[in-house]
Short mmCIF file of C-alpha atoms (C1' of nucleotides) in Angstrom, two decimals:
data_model
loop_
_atom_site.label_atom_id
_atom_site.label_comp_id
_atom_site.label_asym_id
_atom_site.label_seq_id
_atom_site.Cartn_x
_atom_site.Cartn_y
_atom_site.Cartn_z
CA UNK A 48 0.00 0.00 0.00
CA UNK A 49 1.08 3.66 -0.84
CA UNK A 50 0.40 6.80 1.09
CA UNK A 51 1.10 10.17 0.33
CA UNK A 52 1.58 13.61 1.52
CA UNK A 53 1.26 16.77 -0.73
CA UNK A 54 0.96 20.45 -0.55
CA UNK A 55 -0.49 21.26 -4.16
CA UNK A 56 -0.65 25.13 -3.36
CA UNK A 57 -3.87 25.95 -5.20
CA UNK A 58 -6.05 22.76 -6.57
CA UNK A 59 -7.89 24.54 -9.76
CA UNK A 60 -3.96 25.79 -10.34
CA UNK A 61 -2.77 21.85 -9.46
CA UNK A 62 -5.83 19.80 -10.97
CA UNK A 63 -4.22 18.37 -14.44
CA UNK A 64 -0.48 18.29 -12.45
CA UNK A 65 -2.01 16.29 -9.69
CA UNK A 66 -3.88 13.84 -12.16
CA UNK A 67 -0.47 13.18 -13.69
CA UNK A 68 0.97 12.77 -10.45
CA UNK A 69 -1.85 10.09 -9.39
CA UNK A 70 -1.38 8.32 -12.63
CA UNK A 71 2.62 8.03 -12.38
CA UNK A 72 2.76 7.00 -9.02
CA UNK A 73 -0.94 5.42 -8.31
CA UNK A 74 -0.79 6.07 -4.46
CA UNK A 75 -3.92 4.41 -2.64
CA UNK A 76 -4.51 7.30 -0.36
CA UNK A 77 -3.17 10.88 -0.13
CA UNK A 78 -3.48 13.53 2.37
CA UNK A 79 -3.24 16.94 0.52
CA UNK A 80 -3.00 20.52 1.59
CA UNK A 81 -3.63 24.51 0.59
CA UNK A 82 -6.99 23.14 -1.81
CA UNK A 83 -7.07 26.64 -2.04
CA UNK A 84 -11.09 26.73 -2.99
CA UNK A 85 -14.46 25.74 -1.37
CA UNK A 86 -15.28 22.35 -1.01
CA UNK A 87 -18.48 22.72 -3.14
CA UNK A 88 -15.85 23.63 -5.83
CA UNK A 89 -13.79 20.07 -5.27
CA UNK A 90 -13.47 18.31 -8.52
CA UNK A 91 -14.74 14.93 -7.33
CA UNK A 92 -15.45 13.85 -11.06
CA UNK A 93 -12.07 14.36 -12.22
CA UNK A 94 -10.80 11.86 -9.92
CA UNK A 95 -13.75 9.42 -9.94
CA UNK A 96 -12.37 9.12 -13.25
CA UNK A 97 -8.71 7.82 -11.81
CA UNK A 98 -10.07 5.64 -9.45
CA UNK A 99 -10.25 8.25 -6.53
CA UNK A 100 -12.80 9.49 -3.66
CA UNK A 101 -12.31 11.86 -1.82
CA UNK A 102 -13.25 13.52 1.77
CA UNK A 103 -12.66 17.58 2.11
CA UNK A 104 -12.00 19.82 4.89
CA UNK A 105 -11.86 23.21 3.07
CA UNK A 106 -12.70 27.00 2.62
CA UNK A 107 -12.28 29.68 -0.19
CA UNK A 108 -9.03 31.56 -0.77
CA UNK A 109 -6.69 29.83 1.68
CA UNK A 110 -5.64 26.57 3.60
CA UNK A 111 -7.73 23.36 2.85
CA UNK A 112 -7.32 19.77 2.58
CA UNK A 113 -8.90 16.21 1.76
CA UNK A 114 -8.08 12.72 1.60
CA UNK A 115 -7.63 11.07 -1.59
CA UNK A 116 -8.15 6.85 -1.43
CA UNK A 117 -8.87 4.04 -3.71
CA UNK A 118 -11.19 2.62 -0.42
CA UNK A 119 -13.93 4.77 0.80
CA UNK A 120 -12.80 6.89 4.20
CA UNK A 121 -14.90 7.65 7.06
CA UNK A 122 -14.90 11.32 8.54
CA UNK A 123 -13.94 10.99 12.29
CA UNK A 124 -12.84 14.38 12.79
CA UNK A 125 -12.96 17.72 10.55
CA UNK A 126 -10.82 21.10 11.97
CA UNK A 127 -8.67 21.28 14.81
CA UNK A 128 -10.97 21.58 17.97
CA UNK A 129 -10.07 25.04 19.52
CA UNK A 130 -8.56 26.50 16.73
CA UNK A 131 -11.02 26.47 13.77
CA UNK A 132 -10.36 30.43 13.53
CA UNK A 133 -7.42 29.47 12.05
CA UNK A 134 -8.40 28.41 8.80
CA UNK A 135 -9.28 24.54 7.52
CA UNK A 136 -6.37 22.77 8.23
CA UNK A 137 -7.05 19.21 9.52
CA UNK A 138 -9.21 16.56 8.61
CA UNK A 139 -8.85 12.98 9.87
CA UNK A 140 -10.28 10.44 8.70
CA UNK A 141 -10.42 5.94 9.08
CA UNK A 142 -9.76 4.89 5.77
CA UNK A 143 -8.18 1.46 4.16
CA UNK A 144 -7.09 0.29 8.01
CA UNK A 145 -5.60 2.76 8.98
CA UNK A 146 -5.94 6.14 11.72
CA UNK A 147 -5.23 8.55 8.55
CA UNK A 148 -5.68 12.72 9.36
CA UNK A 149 -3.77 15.28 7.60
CA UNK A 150 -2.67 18.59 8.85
CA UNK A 151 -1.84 21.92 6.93
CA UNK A 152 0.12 23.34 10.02
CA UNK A 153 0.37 27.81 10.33
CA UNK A 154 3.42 29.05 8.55
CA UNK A 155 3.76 31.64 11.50
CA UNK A 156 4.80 34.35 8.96
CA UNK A 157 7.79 35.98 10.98
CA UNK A 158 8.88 35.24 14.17
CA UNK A 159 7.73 39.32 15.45
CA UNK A 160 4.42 38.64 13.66
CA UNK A 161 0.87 37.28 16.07
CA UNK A 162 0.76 34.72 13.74
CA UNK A 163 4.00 33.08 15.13
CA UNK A 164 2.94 32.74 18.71
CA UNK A 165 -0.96 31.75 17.47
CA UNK A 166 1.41 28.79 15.15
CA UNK A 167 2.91 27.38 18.58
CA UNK A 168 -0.28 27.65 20.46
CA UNK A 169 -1.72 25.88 17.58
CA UNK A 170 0.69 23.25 17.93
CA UNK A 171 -0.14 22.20 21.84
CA UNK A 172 -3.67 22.03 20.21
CA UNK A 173 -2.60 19.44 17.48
CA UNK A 174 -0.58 17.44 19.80
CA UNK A 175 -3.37 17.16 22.71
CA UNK A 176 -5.83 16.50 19.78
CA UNK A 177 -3.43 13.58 18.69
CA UNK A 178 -2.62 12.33 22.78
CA UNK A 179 -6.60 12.60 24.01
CA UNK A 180 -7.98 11.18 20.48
CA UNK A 181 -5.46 8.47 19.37
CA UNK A 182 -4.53 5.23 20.10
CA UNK A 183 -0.56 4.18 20.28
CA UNK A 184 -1.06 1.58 19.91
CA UNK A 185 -2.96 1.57 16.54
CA UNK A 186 -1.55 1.52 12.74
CA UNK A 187 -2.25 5.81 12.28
CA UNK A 188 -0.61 7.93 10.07
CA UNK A 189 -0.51 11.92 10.71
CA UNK A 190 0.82 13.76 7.59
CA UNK A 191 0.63 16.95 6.12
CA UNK A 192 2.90 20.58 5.82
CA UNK A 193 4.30 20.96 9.33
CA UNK A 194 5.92 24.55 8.78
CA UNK A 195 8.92 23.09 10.48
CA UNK A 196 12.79 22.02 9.65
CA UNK A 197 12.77 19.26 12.37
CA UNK A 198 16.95 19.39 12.58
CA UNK A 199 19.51 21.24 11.02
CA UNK A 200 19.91 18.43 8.77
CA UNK A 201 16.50 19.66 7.39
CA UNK A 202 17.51 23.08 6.14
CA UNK A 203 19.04 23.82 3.56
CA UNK A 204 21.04 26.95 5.57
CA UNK A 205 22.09 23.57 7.97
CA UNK A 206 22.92 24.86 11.46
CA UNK A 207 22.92 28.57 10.41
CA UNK A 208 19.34 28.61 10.12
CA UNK A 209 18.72 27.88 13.46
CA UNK A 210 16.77 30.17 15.54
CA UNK A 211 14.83 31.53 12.29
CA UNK A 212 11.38 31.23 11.21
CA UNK A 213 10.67 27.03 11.05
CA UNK A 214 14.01 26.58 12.86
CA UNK A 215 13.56 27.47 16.13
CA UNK A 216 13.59 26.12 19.39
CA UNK A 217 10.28 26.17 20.02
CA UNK A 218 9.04 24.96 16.79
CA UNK A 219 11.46 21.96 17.28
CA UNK A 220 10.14 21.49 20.83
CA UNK A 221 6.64 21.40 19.00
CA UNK A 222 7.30 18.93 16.93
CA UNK A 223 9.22 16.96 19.40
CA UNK A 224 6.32 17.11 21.72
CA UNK A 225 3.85 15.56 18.85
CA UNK A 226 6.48 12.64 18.32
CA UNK A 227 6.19 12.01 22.05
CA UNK A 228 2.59 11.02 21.80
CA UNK A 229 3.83 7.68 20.15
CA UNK A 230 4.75 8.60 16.28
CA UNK A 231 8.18 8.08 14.26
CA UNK A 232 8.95 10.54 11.27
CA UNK A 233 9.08 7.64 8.57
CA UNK A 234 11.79 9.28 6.37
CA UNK A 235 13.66 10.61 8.90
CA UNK A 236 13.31 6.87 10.54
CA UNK A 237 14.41 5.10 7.33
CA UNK A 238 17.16 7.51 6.12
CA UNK A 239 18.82 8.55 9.37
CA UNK A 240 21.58 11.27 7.01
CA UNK A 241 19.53 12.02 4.70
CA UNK A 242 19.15 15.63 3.71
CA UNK A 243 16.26 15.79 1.29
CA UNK A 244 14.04 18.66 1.41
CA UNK A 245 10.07 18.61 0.23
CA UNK A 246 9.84 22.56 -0.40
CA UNK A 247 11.78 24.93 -2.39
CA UNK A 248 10.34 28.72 -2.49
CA UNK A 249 9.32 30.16 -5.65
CA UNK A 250 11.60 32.99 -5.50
CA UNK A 251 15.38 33.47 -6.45
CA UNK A 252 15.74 30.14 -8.29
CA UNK A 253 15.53 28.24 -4.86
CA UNK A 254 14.94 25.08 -5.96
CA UNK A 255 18.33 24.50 -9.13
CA UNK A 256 20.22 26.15 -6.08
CA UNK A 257 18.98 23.62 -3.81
CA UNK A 258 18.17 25.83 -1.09
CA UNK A 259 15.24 24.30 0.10
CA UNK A 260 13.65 22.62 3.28
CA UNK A 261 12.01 19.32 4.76
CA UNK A 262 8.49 20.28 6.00
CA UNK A 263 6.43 17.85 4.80
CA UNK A 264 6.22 14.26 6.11
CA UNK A 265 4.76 11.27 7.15
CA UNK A 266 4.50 10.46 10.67
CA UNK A 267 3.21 7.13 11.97
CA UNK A 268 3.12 4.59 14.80
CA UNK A 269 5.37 1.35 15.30
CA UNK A 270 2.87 -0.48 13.94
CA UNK A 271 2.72 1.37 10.38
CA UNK A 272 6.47 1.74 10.74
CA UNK A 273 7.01 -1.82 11.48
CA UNK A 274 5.80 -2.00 7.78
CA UNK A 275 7.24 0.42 6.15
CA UNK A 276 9.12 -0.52 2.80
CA UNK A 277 10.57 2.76 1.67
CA UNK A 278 10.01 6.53 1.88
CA UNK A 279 10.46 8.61 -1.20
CA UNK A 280 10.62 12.91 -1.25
CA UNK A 281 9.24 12.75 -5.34
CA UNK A 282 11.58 15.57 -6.06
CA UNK A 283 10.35 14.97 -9.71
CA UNK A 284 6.98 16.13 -9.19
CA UNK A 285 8.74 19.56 -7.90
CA UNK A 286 9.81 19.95 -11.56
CA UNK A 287 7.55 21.39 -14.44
CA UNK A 288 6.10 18.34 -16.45
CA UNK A 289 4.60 18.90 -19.34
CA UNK A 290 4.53 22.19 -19.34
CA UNK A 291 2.45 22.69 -15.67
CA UNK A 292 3.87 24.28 -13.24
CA UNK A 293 4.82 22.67 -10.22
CA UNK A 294 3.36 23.17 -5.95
CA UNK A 295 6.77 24.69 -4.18
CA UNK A 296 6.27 21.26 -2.63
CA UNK A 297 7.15 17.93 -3.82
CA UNK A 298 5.23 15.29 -2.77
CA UNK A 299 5.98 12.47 -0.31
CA UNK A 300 5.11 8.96 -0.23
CA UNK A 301 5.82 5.54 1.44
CA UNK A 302 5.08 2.14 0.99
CA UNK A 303 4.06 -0.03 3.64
CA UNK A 304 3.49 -3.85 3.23
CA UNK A 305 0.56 -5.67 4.04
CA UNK A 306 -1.04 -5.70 7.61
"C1'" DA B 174 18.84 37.54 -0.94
"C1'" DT B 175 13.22 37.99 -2.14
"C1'" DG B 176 14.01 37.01 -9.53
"C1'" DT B 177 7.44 33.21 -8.43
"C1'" DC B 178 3.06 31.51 -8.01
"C1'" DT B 179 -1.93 31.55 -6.39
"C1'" DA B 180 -6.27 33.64 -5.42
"C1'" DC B 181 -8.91 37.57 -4.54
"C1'" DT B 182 -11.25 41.90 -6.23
"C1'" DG B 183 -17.88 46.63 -7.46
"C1'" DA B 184 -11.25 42.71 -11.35
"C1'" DT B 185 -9.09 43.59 -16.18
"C1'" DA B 186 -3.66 45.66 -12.16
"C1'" DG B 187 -2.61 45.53 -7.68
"C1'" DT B 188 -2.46 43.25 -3.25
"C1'" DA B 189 -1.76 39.65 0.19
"C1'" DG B 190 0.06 35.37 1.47
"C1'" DA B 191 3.45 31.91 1.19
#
DNA sequence: ATGTCTACTGATAGTAGA
């Protein structure tokens, strides 16, 4: 089984890119982020056609997600409870045997800006949404845009980012803090030096100069890990193809054997 | 360092967000 993480930043913008992205890679189900439109505007047809249904958590103009899976999914939880003010970011969902939710986590903006502080509070939210609603014990997956360089390894800038915006202390002790409820990073898990990033900015050629970051991933408990095959950051799919234009994120995916 | 992309608007160019 394959699952998948991507931020498609805009899905009207994404639609045909994504389709070519489902057909190269056939994932069975996908967690994506920044939809970018209204959920009465969701293109359910177009991936009907590929095999796909899909459940969406999502608003106009900004944030956004859904699951994509092969398997019908059941809504168990839509928004982060608290912190819906913040935008649609969260949806979580049971779906092909597994706890599946994906999270499109504040970017925080700068660290003098509200949005920074309303980012970490947001965090604590996620993480005692994750301790009080989850099982350890069970195969879940949380995945999504986390809006954080876990370790220096995960930055582009290395150690000389730290203490900026996604590299901070606190962010770190964030994401830390949602690892202790029971989950592994799968890529960091399977490829302990590896210094792949999932996100490249737009701007000032980031991505040929490789100054990018890992911010999206998978996260799971032992007993997804326990089958986990491989992880891949689809660096491709970061790349024009075809013409489209890519998300500033690649997606991620992983392949887990069976149960 | 900030060269791009997306979505919005009493739109048709400018702004905000990332």
């Amino acid at each position: 089984m394959r699952i998948a993480t991507w931020n498609i930043n805009g899905l009207r913008a994404r639609l045909d890119y994504l389709c070519l992205w489902l057909a190269s890679r056939a994932p069975d189900v996908v967690g994506l982020q920044e939809l970018k439109l209204e959920a009465d505007a969701f293109p359910h047809e177009r991936f009907a056609e590929l095999g796909y249904r899909a459940v969406v958590h999502s608003e106009k103009s900004w944030n956004g997600v859904a699951v994509l899976s092969r398997e019908p999914a059941r809504i168990i939880g839509e928004g982060l409870p608290g912190q819906e003010h913040f935008g649609a970011r969260l949806i979580d969902v049971d779906v092909a045997g597994l706890r599946f939710a994906t999270v499109y986590c504040p970017n925080g903006k700068s660290l003098d800006h509200a949005d920074y502080e309303r980012k970490l509070i947001w965090f604590d939210a996620l993480t005692a949404y994750v301790a009080r609603h989850w099982k350890p014990d069970q195969p879940a997956v949380l995945c999504g845009d986390f809006n954080i360089a876990p370790a220096s390894l995960d930055s582009w800038q290395g150690g000389k980012g730290d203490g900026s915006l996604f590299h901070t202390e606190a962010e770190r002790r964030r994401f830390g803090a949602l690892l202790d409820t029971g989950l592994v990073d799968l890529y960091r898990q399977r490829h302990p030096d590896g210094s792949d990033f999932s996100w490249w900015d737009y701007r000032g050629g980031a991505f040929h100069r490789g100054h990018g970051l890992r911010i999206d991933t998978l996260l799971a408990t032992a007993r997804v890990y326990g089958r986990l095959q491989d992880v891949v950051i689809d660096r491709d799919f970061r790349k024009k193809q075809d013409g489209l234009t890519a998300s500033d994120h690649a997606p991620v995916y992983a392949d887990l054997s069976h149960d």
